[in-house]
Amino acid sequence: MRPRPRLPSRPPLRLTMRRARNAVAIALASAATAIALAFLAAVLWALVARGAAALDLDVFLRSTPPPGAAGGLANALTGSLLLTAAAILAAAPLGILAGTYLAEIGPASPLARSARFVNDLLLSAPSIVVGLFVYQAMVVPAGHFSGWAGAAALAVIALPIIVHTTENTLGLVPDTLREAAAALGAPRWKAVVAVTWRAASQGILTGVLLAVARISGETAPLLFTALNNQFWSANLNRPLANLPVVIFQFAMSPYDDWRDLAWAGALLITAAVLALNILARLAAGRRREAP
Amino acid sequence: MDIEEAVSRTGKGTFEARARAHRAADGGFSRLTAAAAALVLVLLGGVVAALVAGAAPALGRFGGGFLTSISWNPVTGQFGALPALAGTLITSAIAMLVAVPLSFGVTFFLTELCPHRLRRPIGTAIELLAAIPSIIYGIWGLFVLVPLMQAHVEPVLTRLLGPLPLIGALFQGAPYGIGLLTAGLVLAGMVLPYAATVMCDAFEQVPAAFRESAYALGCTRLEVVRAVVIPYSRRSIVGGVMLGLGRALGETMAVTFVIGNAHRLSASLLAPGTTIAATLANEFTEASGGLYTSALLALGLVLLGISLAVLATAKLMLRRDTPAGGRPR
C-alpha cells in the first residue's frame, strides 16, 4: 500500500502573509475605483438634480436676465455655438494639414520633430495662458473685447487636439494603400487626399468631435477675449455672450435665479460634451470594425 | 500602346507636362502642410513672446523680487507673486497626493482585477471624468463639496489633527469650506482620469508573456504588478504623473470657484488662498491696464514657464523611439 502524501494542514506563514498583502492591495484598488466612480456619479447627480429643476423652455428662448427677473440663456447658447463653430472652422483644416505633414510628408524632418514636441506641450498648456496671448494679440490692438478674439482663443486650444489625432490616425493607415496609390501613378497629394485621408476619415472626424467637445466647455480663455454680453447678439466684432462665462458669473453671484440658470447651463454643457464624446467613440468604433 | 500615348489620349497635354504639373502640385501641397505644421511652432512662440512683452514693465520694476514678495496691492501698486505661486504649488501638491494613489489603484483594478465584461464600461466612465469641462467641477465644488467640507470634514480635521505637533498647523482656523484643501481635492478629481488613462495604457504595454511567466511562478497579483509591471512601465508612470501635475498647475475654473481668492500666505490648508490661474481669472478684466495688467501677465508668464517645464519632462518620459502611431519609418 502506497503511503499517502502528507499535506500540510495549513499553508506556511510566508504564504499567508503574501496572500494577506495581496488581499489588502485588491481591496484598496477596488476602493479607489469605487471612489472614482462615486465622484463621477456625484457630479452627474448634482447636475441632473439641480440643472433639470431649472431647465424649461424659457432657458432656450430668452436672454440672460438682470438679477431678480425671469430669463434664459438664449444669448449665451447662440454665442457659444457661434464661437465653437468659428473656432472649429479655423482649427480643423489647419490641424488636419499639420497632422498630415507630421504623419505623411516629413515625419522624420526636424520641423516635424519639433512641431510634434511643441504640439504635445500645447495640448496640455494652461488654457488661461492662451486667453492672455489672444488678449495681447487681438484685444489690445483692436481696443475692445470681441467674439472673434474668443473664437481665436478656442481655435488655439482645438488645434493641437486635431493635429494629434490626425497624426495618430494617419499612422494607422496601412502602407499597402499608399503603395497601391503610388503604383497607379497617383501624385503624392492625390494619394494623400483620395486614399490616406479617406481611409482615415473616421478617425479624423473623431478628433474634430473631441476638439469640439473640449472647447465647448472651455471658460478660462474666453474671460478676457469674448468677455460677455447681457443681450442677444450674433455680432462677432463685439463682446459675445457665451455659456461658460455666463455660468461662471451667475454661479458666483448671490442671486438664486442666477444660480439656477447657472445649473441649467452646466447641465446643457455637460450633456452636449458627453454626447459629443459618445459620438466620437461611435465614429472611432465603426472604424475598428471595418478596417 | 505606350504610357505616353495613353496619357496624351486623355487630351490634357503631354506626359512631361502632366508630370511637371504633378510635381508642382506636390510641392505646393507639401509646402502647405509644412506651413500648417510650422504654425504650431509659431503659436507657442507667439504665446511666449506676447507674455514676455506684456510682463516686461512689471518684471523691470520689481525684478527678481516679484517672485519673493508677498504683497499684492493694486491700490499702492505693489505686486508680488509669492502667495499665488505658493497657492498654485500647494493645491497641486494636495491634488497629486490624493490623485496619484487613487489613479494607481484604478489602474491596478482595471488592468489586473476587473472582470472582462466590466472593463470597458468602467474604463469609459473614467475617461468621461476627463471629458467633463472644468467649470462643471468648479460649480459642483462650490455648491456641493464646499458645504460638505465646511459642515463635516474641516471641523473633524481641526479636532483630530489640529492638536498634533508640526502637521497640526496645517489644519487650524475657521472652517470656511473654501480654501486650499478644497481646491486641492477638486483638482485631484480632475487629475485622476488623466493619470489613470496614461498608466492604464502603460500597464497594457507590458507583454503578456512577462505577466504570465510571473503568474506561472506563483506570484500573487500584487507581486506581479510590483515585480514585473511597474519596473517595465516605470517611465510611463512618471510621465502620467507629470502630465497630471501639468494639468493641475494650470487648471483655472475648478480652482477659482473654491479657493477664496485671497492674496495671503497661510500655514493652514483650510485658509482661503489663491493660485496664479485663479488670480488671472478673477482680476484680469478688472485690471486698469498699466502696471497691474503687466503684473498679471508676469504671473501668466511664471505659470507658463512652470507648466511647460513639467509638461516637457512628462513628454520626455513618455517618448517612444518611433513617431506617434508606432509606425517606424
XYZ file of C-alpha atoms in Angstrom:
620
model
C 0.000 0.000 0.000
C 1.346 3.362 -1.041
C 1.921 5.870 1.711
C -0.452 8.775 1.385
C 1.359 12.046 0.766
C 1.195 14.242 3.816
C -0.207 17.643 3.040
C 0.483 20.456 5.470
C -2.671 21.128 7.430
C -2.423 24.848 6.639
C -0.227 26.948 4.374
C 3.062 28.237 5.798
C 3.131 31.659 7.396
C 5.000 33.275 4.491
C 2.307 32.301 2.029
C -0.418 33.510 4.360
C 1.322 36.877 4.597
C 1.677 37.143 0.839
C -1.971 36.323 0.360
C -2.977 38.833 3.017
C -0.914 41.598 1.407
C -2.457 40.731 -1.937
C -5.955 40.858 -0.469
C -5.267 44.280 1.064
C -3.961 45.596 -2.252
C -7.014 44.275 -4.073
C -9.326 45.858 -1.530
C -7.538 49.221 -1.815
C -7.582 49.137 -5.621
C -11.272 48.295 -5.667
C -11.935 51.086 -3.187
C -10.009 53.557 -5.352
C -12.100 52.596 -8.369
C -15.273 52.891 -6.314
C -14.213 56.386 -5.180
C -13.565 57.487 -8.763
C -16.923 56.148 -9.933
C -18.696 57.674 -6.938
C -17.118 61.025 -7.789
C -18.450 60.823 -11.358
C -21.863 59.783 -10.054
C -21.926 62.624 -7.508
C -21.104 65.237 -10.148
C -23.659 63.886 -12.638
C -26.301 63.537 -9.947
C -25.899 67.134 -8.776
C -26.079 68.318 -12.387
C -29.241 66.375 -13.153
C -30.961 67.140 -9.859
C -30.245 70.868 -9.808
C -30.000 71.503 -13.536
C -33.189 69.739 -14.574
C -35.169 71.652 -11.967
C -34.082 74.916 -13.567
C -34.493 73.774 -17.149
C -37.547 74.975 -19.054
C -38.407 76.385 -22.442
C -37.517 79.925 -21.371
C -33.904 78.853 -20.964
C -33.718 78.425 -24.733
C -35.896 81.369 -25.752
C -34.983 84.304 -23.500
C -31.771 86.162 -22.881
C -29.877 86.404 -19.608
C -31.904 88.468 -17.135
C -30.902 91.147 -14.656
C -30.935 89.806 -11.096
C -34.413 89.056 -9.812
C -36.096 88.899 -13.225
C -37.054 85.879 -15.282
C -34.924 84.971 -18.257
C -32.983 82.295 -20.036
C -29.702 81.543 -21.723
C -30.647 82.117 -25.378
C -27.932 84.727 -25.965
C -25.284 82.581 -24.295
C -26.278 79.470 -26.243
C -26.167 81.395 -29.533
C -22.806 82.900 -28.641
C -21.317 79.559 -27.657
C -22.489 77.919 -30.884
C -21.018 80.767 -32.959
C -17.708 80.735 -31.092
C -17.352 76.965 -31.312
C -18.277 76.883 -34.995
C -15.877 79.689 -35.912
C -13.063 78.124 -33.892
C -13.509 74.671 -35.441
C -13.785 76.048 -38.980
C -10.372 77.637 -38.471
C -8.709 74.866 -36.481
C -9.908 71.771 -38.376
C -8.311 72.460 -41.803
C -5.093 73.763 -40.281
C -4.916 70.894 -37.803
C -5.568 68.250 -40.452
C -2.900 69.738 -42.735
C -0.359 69.938 -39.910
C -1.165 66.379 -38.811
C -0.730 65.262 -42.431
C 2.715 66.831 -42.531
C 3.700 65.054 -39.310
C 2.465 61.645 -40.482
C 2.871 61.694 -44.273
C 5.060 64.390 -45.751
C 8.044 64.707 -43.472
C 7.588 62.558 -40.359
C 11.295 62.477 -39.514
C 12.193 66.027 -40.555
C 13.477 68.476 -37.946
C 10.323 70.572 -38.448
C 8.123 67.554 -37.700
C 10.151 66.555 -34.648
C 9.926 69.997 -33.090
C 6.291 70.543 -34.131
C 5.331 67.174 -32.624
C 7.021 68.083 -29.337
C 5.541 71.588 -29.199
C 2.112 70.277 -30.152
C 2.154 67.933 -27.175
C 3.068 70.868 -24.929
C 0.212 72.971 -26.338
C -2.140 70.023 -25.833
C -1.826 70.391 -22.053
C -0.727 74.011 -21.697
C -2.862 76.090 -19.314
C -5.819 77.364 -21.312
C -5.909 80.624 -19.372
C -2.486 81.489 -20.764
C -3.928 81.076 -24.263
C -6.505 83.674 -23.243
C -3.729 86.047 -22.190
C -1.966 85.513 -25.521
C -5.069 86.287 -27.567
C -5.800 89.287 -25.342
C -2.352 90.668 -26.123
C -2.501 89.743 -29.794
C -6.085 90.697 -30.674
C -7.958 92.519 -27.913
C -5.282 95.140 -27.175
C -4.689 96.099 -30.835
C -8.447 96.193 -31.549
C -9.124 98.173 -28.387
C -12.121 96.058 -27.344
C -13.180 92.513 -26.486
C -14.762 90.595 -29.332
C -16.283 87.310 -30.383
C -13.517 86.865 -32.964
C -10.903 87.001 -30.217
C -12.845 84.351 -28.290
C -13.064 82.164 -31.380
C -9.324 82.588 -31.974
C -8.550 81.517 -28.401
C -10.752 78.439 -28.765
C -9.107 77.652 -32.114
C -5.664 77.726 -30.465
C -6.948 75.169 -27.961
C -8.636 72.966 -30.573
C -5.700 72.929 -32.996
C -3.286 70.668 -31.059
C -6.064 68.120 -30.413
C -6.830 67.852 -34.130
C -3.132 67.722 -35.084
C -2.539 64.923 -32.588
C -5.492 62.725 -33.548
C -4.925 63.301 -37.271
C -1.298 62.251 -36.999
C -2.148 59.158 -34.963
C -4.987 58.094 -37.272
C -2.930 58.550 -40.437
C -0.246 56.432 -38.790
C -2.730 53.540 -38.637
C -3.405 53.563 -42.390
C -1.612 50.539 -43.870
C 1.335 51.368 -46.131
C -0.035 48.996 -48.780
C -2.720 51.593 -49.565
C -0.063 54.278 -50.147
C 1.986 51.885 -52.250
C -1.064 50.961 -54.326
C -1.778 54.634 -54.995
C 1.848 55.258 -55.935
C 1.881 52.197 -58.200
C -1.120 53.563 -60.067
C 0.911 56.682 -60.763
C -1.052 58.970 -58.458
C 0.860 62.074 -57.439
C 1.639 62.370 -53.746
C -1.019 64.958 -52.972
C -3.671 62.908 -54.709
C -2.634 59.760 -52.867
C -2.959 61.638 -49.576
C -6.266 63.323 -50.360
C -8.068 60.473 -52.116
C -6.560 57.450 -50.365
C -4.970 58.166 -46.991
C -7.398 60.836 -45.837
C -10.350 58.785 -46.989
C -9.101 55.691 -45.196
C -8.563 57.727 -42.036
C -11.676 59.886 -42.305
C -13.466 58.317 -39.338
C -10.500 58.847 -37.067
C -10.019 62.432 -38.237
C -13.708 63.074 -37.618
C -13.306 61.624 -34.119
C -10.510 64.083 -33.444
C -12.594 67.020 -34.639
C -15.535 65.922 -32.479
C -13.285 65.590 -29.432
C -11.933 69.061 -30.126
C -15.484 70.443 -30.310
C -16.279 68.735 -27.014
C -13.177 70.183 -25.396
C -13.693 73.788 -26.481
C -17.441 73.898 -25.891
C -16.780 73.821 -22.146
C -13.650 75.979 -22.091
C -14.125 79.010 -19.897
C -10.769 80.447 -18.925
C -9.631 81.629 -22.386
C -12.969 83.373 -23.010
C -12.839 85.517 -19.885
C -10.574 88.119 -21.451
C -11.406 87.619 -25.118
C -15.115 87.191 -25.852
C -15.965 88.534 -22.379
C -19.763 88.515 -22.085
C -22.815 90.322 -23.349
C -26.050 90.716 -21.484
C -28.078 90.962 -24.676
C -28.808 88.727 -27.640
C -26.163 89.310 -30.279
C -24.628 87.439 -33.160
C -22.015 90.073 -33.894
C -18.564 88.563 -33.572
C -16.978 92.017 -33.681
C -18.372 92.875 -30.274
C -18.244 91.175 -26.892
C -20.278 87.989 -27.167
C -22.269 86.135 -24.539
C -21.219 82.525 -24.101
C -22.387 79.722 -21.879
C -19.230 79.052 -19.821
C -18.627 82.674 -18.838
C -22.328 83.144 -18.010
C -22.193 80.045 -15.795
C -19.105 81.431 -14.068
C -20.655 84.839 -13.395
C -24.064 83.514 -12.387
C -22.759 80.745 -10.130
C -20.523 83.186 -8.249
C -23.421 85.638 -7.800
C -25.545 85.833 -4.648
C -28.857 85.642 -6.580
C -30.840 82.391 -6.554
C -32.346 82.969 -10.028
C -28.894 83.367 -11.497
C -27.562 80.311 -9.706
C -30.457 78.217 -11.026
C -29.664 79.373 -14.558
C -26.003 78.503 -13.979
C -27.009 74.941 -13.085
C -29.259 74.711 -16.135
C -26.359 75.887 -18.303
C -23.978 73.457 -16.624
C -26.358 70.573 -17.358
C -26.670 71.645 -21.013
C -22.889 71.892 -21.483
C -22.230 68.547 -19.824
C -24.951 66.828 -21.834
C -23.509 68.272 -25.047
C -19.933 67.326 -24.134
C -20.842 63.783 -23.129
C -22.975 63.336 -26.271
C -20.061 64.521 -28.433
C -17.721 62.107 -26.670
C -20.094 59.215 -27.240
C -20.485 60.231 -30.905
C -16.708 60.347 -31.233
C -16.465 56.886 -29.681
C -19.046 55.533 -32.124
C -17.166 57.059 -35.059
C -13.931 55.505 -33.829
C -15.628 52.188 -33.080
C -17.083 51.808 -36.549
C -13.609 52.322 -37.951
C -12.218 49.472 -35.901
C -14.883 47.026 -37.088
C -14.258 47.693 -40.776
C -10.543 48.110 -41.274
C 0.058 51.483 -76.765
C 2.706 53.001 -74.523
C 2.132 55.143 -71.492
C 2.887 58.397 -73.246
C 0.310 57.686 -75.878
C -2.231 56.715 -73.277
C -1.641 59.899 -71.376
C -1.863 62.062 -74.450
C -5.162 60.435 -75.336
C -6.722 61.947 -72.250
C -6.347 65.218 -74.079
C -4.707 67.023 -71.212
C -1.268 67.542 -72.640
C 1.887 65.526 -72.882
C 3.297 63.181 -70.324
C 6.054 65.653 -69.420
C 3.622 68.494 -68.964
C 1.423 66.443 -66.657
C 4.399 65.189 -64.683
C 5.571 68.786 -64.278
C 2.111 69.821 -63.121
C 2.011 66.941 -60.646
C 5.428 67.852 -59.278
C 4.332 71.462 -58.861
C 1.121 70.391 -57.144
C 3.076 68.013 -54.904
C 5.494 70.755 -53.959
C 2.621 73.103 -53.220
C 0.827 70.508 -51.110
C 3.997 69.699 -49.158
C 4.661 73.373 -48.504
C 1.053 73.905 -47.430
C 1.177 71.111 -44.865
C 4.642 72.211 -43.719
C 3.314 75.717 -43.187
C 0.466 74.321 -41.066
C 2.977 72.332 -39.007
C 5.153 75.419 -38.616
C 2.080 77.292 -37.374
C 2.141 75.077 -34.273
C 5.667 76.316 -33.511
C 4.686 79.905 -34.297
C 1.767 79.668 -31.861
C 3.918 78.644 -28.918
C 6.492 81.277 -29.872
C 3.697 83.842 -30.077
C 2.344 82.889 -26.653
C 5.786 83.237 -25.084
C 6.557 86.494 -26.933
C 3.205 88.077 -26.047
C 3.598 87.235 -22.365
C 7.230 88.361 -22.194
C 6.382 91.660 -23.880
C 3.388 92.224 -21.610
C 5.238 91.215 -18.458
C 8.314 93.338 -19.169
C 7.165 96.533 -17.365
C 6.288 94.682 -14.146
C 9.398 92.499 -14.225
C 11.539 95.560 -14.952
C 10.037 97.358 -11.982
C 10.166 94.549 -9.420
C 12.914 92.337 -10.839
C 13.524 89.063 -9.048
C 11.625 90.400 -6.046
C 8.444 89.775 -7.990
C 8.736 86.066 -7.186
C 9.548 86.510 -3.489
C 7.332 89.414 -2.443
C 4.124 88.555 -0.630
C 2.334 91.867 -1.048
C -0.289 92.123 -3.781
C -1.893 95.504 -3.616
C -3.305 97.092 -6.768
C -4.001 100.344 -4.908
C -0.405 101.009 -3.882
C 0.982 99.312 -6.987
C 2.828 96.618 -5.043
C 2.798 93.271 -6.783
C 4.427 90.059 -5.561
C 3.780 86.621 -6.961
C 4.621 84.550 -3.900
C 1.092 83.986 -2.478
C -0.313 82.963 -5.855
C 2.750 80.887 -6.672
C 2.618 79.138 -3.296
C -1.122 78.533 -3.678
C -0.550 77.019 -7.110
C 2.135 74.670 -5.808
C 0.250 73.732 -2.619
C -3.072 72.954 -4.309
C -1.257 70.932 -6.977
C 0.670 69.046 -4.295
C -2.560 68.174 -2.460
C -4.111 67.096 -5.748
C -1.174 64.837 -6.559
C -1.054 63.347 -3.042
C -4.696 62.330 -3.387
C -4.889 61.549 -7.093
C -1.713 59.519 -7.624
C -2.558 56.679 -5.193
C -6.170 56.699 -6.409
C -5.249 56.574 -10.078
C -2.743 53.860 -9.309
C -5.489 51.878 -7.595
C -7.852 52.421 -10.520
C -5.147 51.249 -12.925
C -4.389 48.159 -10.832
C -8.092 47.377 -10.709
C -8.745 47.910 -14.415
C -5.713 46.037 -15.745
C -5.342 43.144 -13.275
C -8.541 42.601 -11.306
C -11.556 43.758 -13.239
C -13.853 41.128 -14.778
C -13.517 41.435 -18.534
C -17.139 42.411 -19.006
C -16.873 45.405 -16.660
C -13.591 46.672 -18.028
C -14.942 48.699 -20.920
C -17.780 50.421 -19.063
C -15.574 51.338 -16.092
C -12.747 52.474 -18.361
C -15.203 54.606 -20.313
C -16.565 56.131 -17.099
C -13.039 57.106 -16.041
C -12.437 58.693 -19.447
C -15.712 60.602 -19.189
C -14.393 62.128 -15.966
C -11.641 63.641 -18.093
C -14.136 64.896 -20.665
C -16.320 66.885 -18.257
C -15.389 70.583 -18.567
C -13.523 72.055 -15.636
C -16.184 74.690 -14.976
C -18.568 71.850 -14.092
C -16.129 70.649 -11.419
C -15.945 74.247 -10.235
C -19.688 74.722 -9.827
C -20.009 71.258 -8.255
C -17.198 72.079 -5.851
C -18.776 75.377 -4.865
C -22.308 74.139 -4.257
C -21.785 70.517 -3.185
C -18.265 69.997 -1.863
C -17.785 73.329 -0.063
C -20.842 72.949 2.231
C -19.785 69.363 2.942
C -16.248 70.410 3.824
C -17.470 73.288 5.946
C -20.036 71.363 7.958
C -18.477 67.936 8.295
C -14.918 67.460 7.088
C -12.982 70.527 8.198
C -14.232 70.648 11.821
C -13.285 66.992 12.201
C -9.841 67.597 10.678
C -9.237 70.508 13.045
C -10.307 68.449 16.036
C -8.363 65.320 15.151
C -5.226 66.694 13.505
C -5.109 70.255 14.832
C -3.548 69.402 18.234
C -0.766 67.331 16.665
C 2.703 68.867 16.553
C 4.016 70.090 13.167
C 1.153 68.944 10.917
C -1.359 70.451 13.325
C -0.547 73.883 11.932
C -1.929 72.785 8.586
C -5.422 72.347 9.989
C -6.032 75.497 12.008
C -8.603 78.206 11.625
C -12.293 78.567 10.972
C -13.878 76.059 8.596
C -14.809 78.291 5.654
C -15.317 75.373 3.292
C -13.479 77.277 0.596
C -9.716 77.189 0.721
C -6.553 75.437 -0.377
C -7.620 71.965 0.782
C -10.976 72.035 -1.021
C -9.326 73.359 -4.180
C -6.737 70.580 -3.978
C -9.451 67.942 -3.630
C -11.415 69.227 -6.639
C -8.161 69.272 -8.598
C -7.487 65.686 -7.527
C -10.764 64.613 -9.100
C -9.760 66.337 -12.327
C -6.225 64.939 -12.410
C -7.221 61.355 -11.599
C -8.566 60.385 -15.033
C -5.553 61.848 -16.882
C -3.043 59.991 -14.739
C -5.122 56.792 -14.716
C -5.514 56.768 -18.507
C -1.779 57.143 -19.119
C -0.985 54.468 -16.507
C -3.545 52.047 -17.967
C -2.008 52.453 -21.414
C 1.420 51.795 -19.919
C 0.289 48.708 -17.989
C -1.267 47.268 -21.131
C 2.036 47.663 -22.986
C 3.635 45.015 -20.768
C 3.990 41.867 -22.887
C 1.540 39.195 -21.802
C 4.343 36.626 -21.674
C 6.106 38.571 -18.890
C 2.966 38.739 -16.849
C 2.055 35.106 -17.437
C 5.556 33.933 -16.515
C 5.261 35.691 -13.177
C 1.847 34.166 -12.511
C 3.230 30.767 -13.506
C 5.926 31.167 -10.853
C 3.170 31.529 -8.300
C 3.197 35.290 -7.840
C 0.125 36.943 -6.422
C -1.458 39.773 -8.408
C 0.229 42.363 -6.226
C 3.600 40.679 -6.726
C 3.110 40.556 -10.495
C 2.430 44.298 -10.542
C 5.318 45.108 -8.231
C 7.912 42.823 -9.763
C 7.004 42.919 -13.451
C 4.502 45.575 -14.460
C 5.867 48.576 -12.548
C 9.521 48.063 -13.468
C 8.515 47.625 -17.110
C 6.370 50.774 -17.258
C 8.170 52.990 -14.749
C 8.881 55.779 -17.229
C 5.284 55.947 -18.384
C 4.023 56.047 -14.814
C 6.247 59.030 -14.036
C 5.163 60.589 -17.328
C 1.497 60.143 -16.446
C 2.012 61.694 -13.029
C 3.867 64.655 -14.540
C 1.115 65.102 -17.123
C -1.446 65.225 -14.324
C 0.716 67.707 -12.437
C 0.951 69.905 -15.545
C -2.840 69.922 -15.765
C -3.250 70.686 -12.062
C -0.841 73.622 -12.111
C -2.645 75.411 -14.917
C -6.230 74.485 -14.065
C -8.335 77.606 -13.715
C -12.058 77.223 -13.347
C -12.205 74.256 -10.989
C -9.966 76.170 -8.591
C -11.333 79.696 -8.976
C -14.727 78.706 -7.606
C -13.473 77.199 -4.370
C -10.150 78.819 -3.439
C -11.437 82.075 -1.972
C -9.125 84.382 -3.932
C -7.157 85.798 -1.012
C -3.611 87.021 -1.650
C -2.019 85.871 1.531
C 0.245 83.170 2.798
C -1.160 80.969 5.488
C 0.209 77.883 7.162
C -3.271 76.387 7.325
C -4.643 74.421 4.404
C -8.152 75.388 5.487
C -7.490 79.081 4.870
C -8.570 80.810 1.671
C -5.755 81.412 -0.776
C -5.293 81.886 -4.471
C -3.469 80.373 -7.399
C -1.921 82.067 -10.407
C -4.696 80.885 -12.698
C -7.436 81.895 -10.252
C -5.893 85.348 -9.824
C -5.870 85.832 -13.581
C -9.483 84.675 -13.916
C -10.683 86.946 -11.125
C -8.691 90.082 -11.676
C -7.553 90.397 -15.276
C -10.638 92.095 -16.692
C -10.763 94.431 -13.697
C -7.126 95.446 -14.032
C -6.918 99.040 -15.131
C -4.040 98.478 -17.510
C -0.524 99.687 -16.865
C 1.418 98.065 -14.061
C -1.496 95.976 -12.735
C -2.141 94.309 -16.097
C 1.584 93.853 -16.598
C 1.939 92.181 -13.199
C -0.890 89.792 -14.097
C 0.791 88.982 -17.403
C 4.010 88.357 -15.478
C 2.067 85.879 -13.305
C 0.872 84.223 -16.508
C 4.463 84.008 -17.718
C 5.534 82.325 -14.467
C 2.679 79.827 -14.802
C 3.552 79.129 -18.432
C 7.203 78.568 -17.517
C 6.395 76.087 -14.748
C 3.779 74.231 -16.807
C 5.991 73.928 -19.874
C 8.877 72.619 -17.777
C 6.651 69.977 -16.169
C 4.943 69.023 -19.434
C 8.243 68.816 -21.312
C 9.534 66.443 -18.638
C 6.358 64.372 -18.944
C 6.747 64.283 -22.717
C 10.369 63.175 -22.496
C 9.439 60.418 -20.045
C 6.629 59.192 -22.302
C 8.563 59.477 -25.536
C 8.818 56.387 -27.622
C 11.515 55.731 -30.142
C 9.149 55.767 -33.109
C 6.892 58.600 -34.268
C 3.367 58.681 -32.853
C 1.274 55.830 -34.151
C 4.144 53.449 -33.654
C 4.935 53.211 -37.348
C 8.682 53.042 -37.831
C 9.596 54.920 -40.973
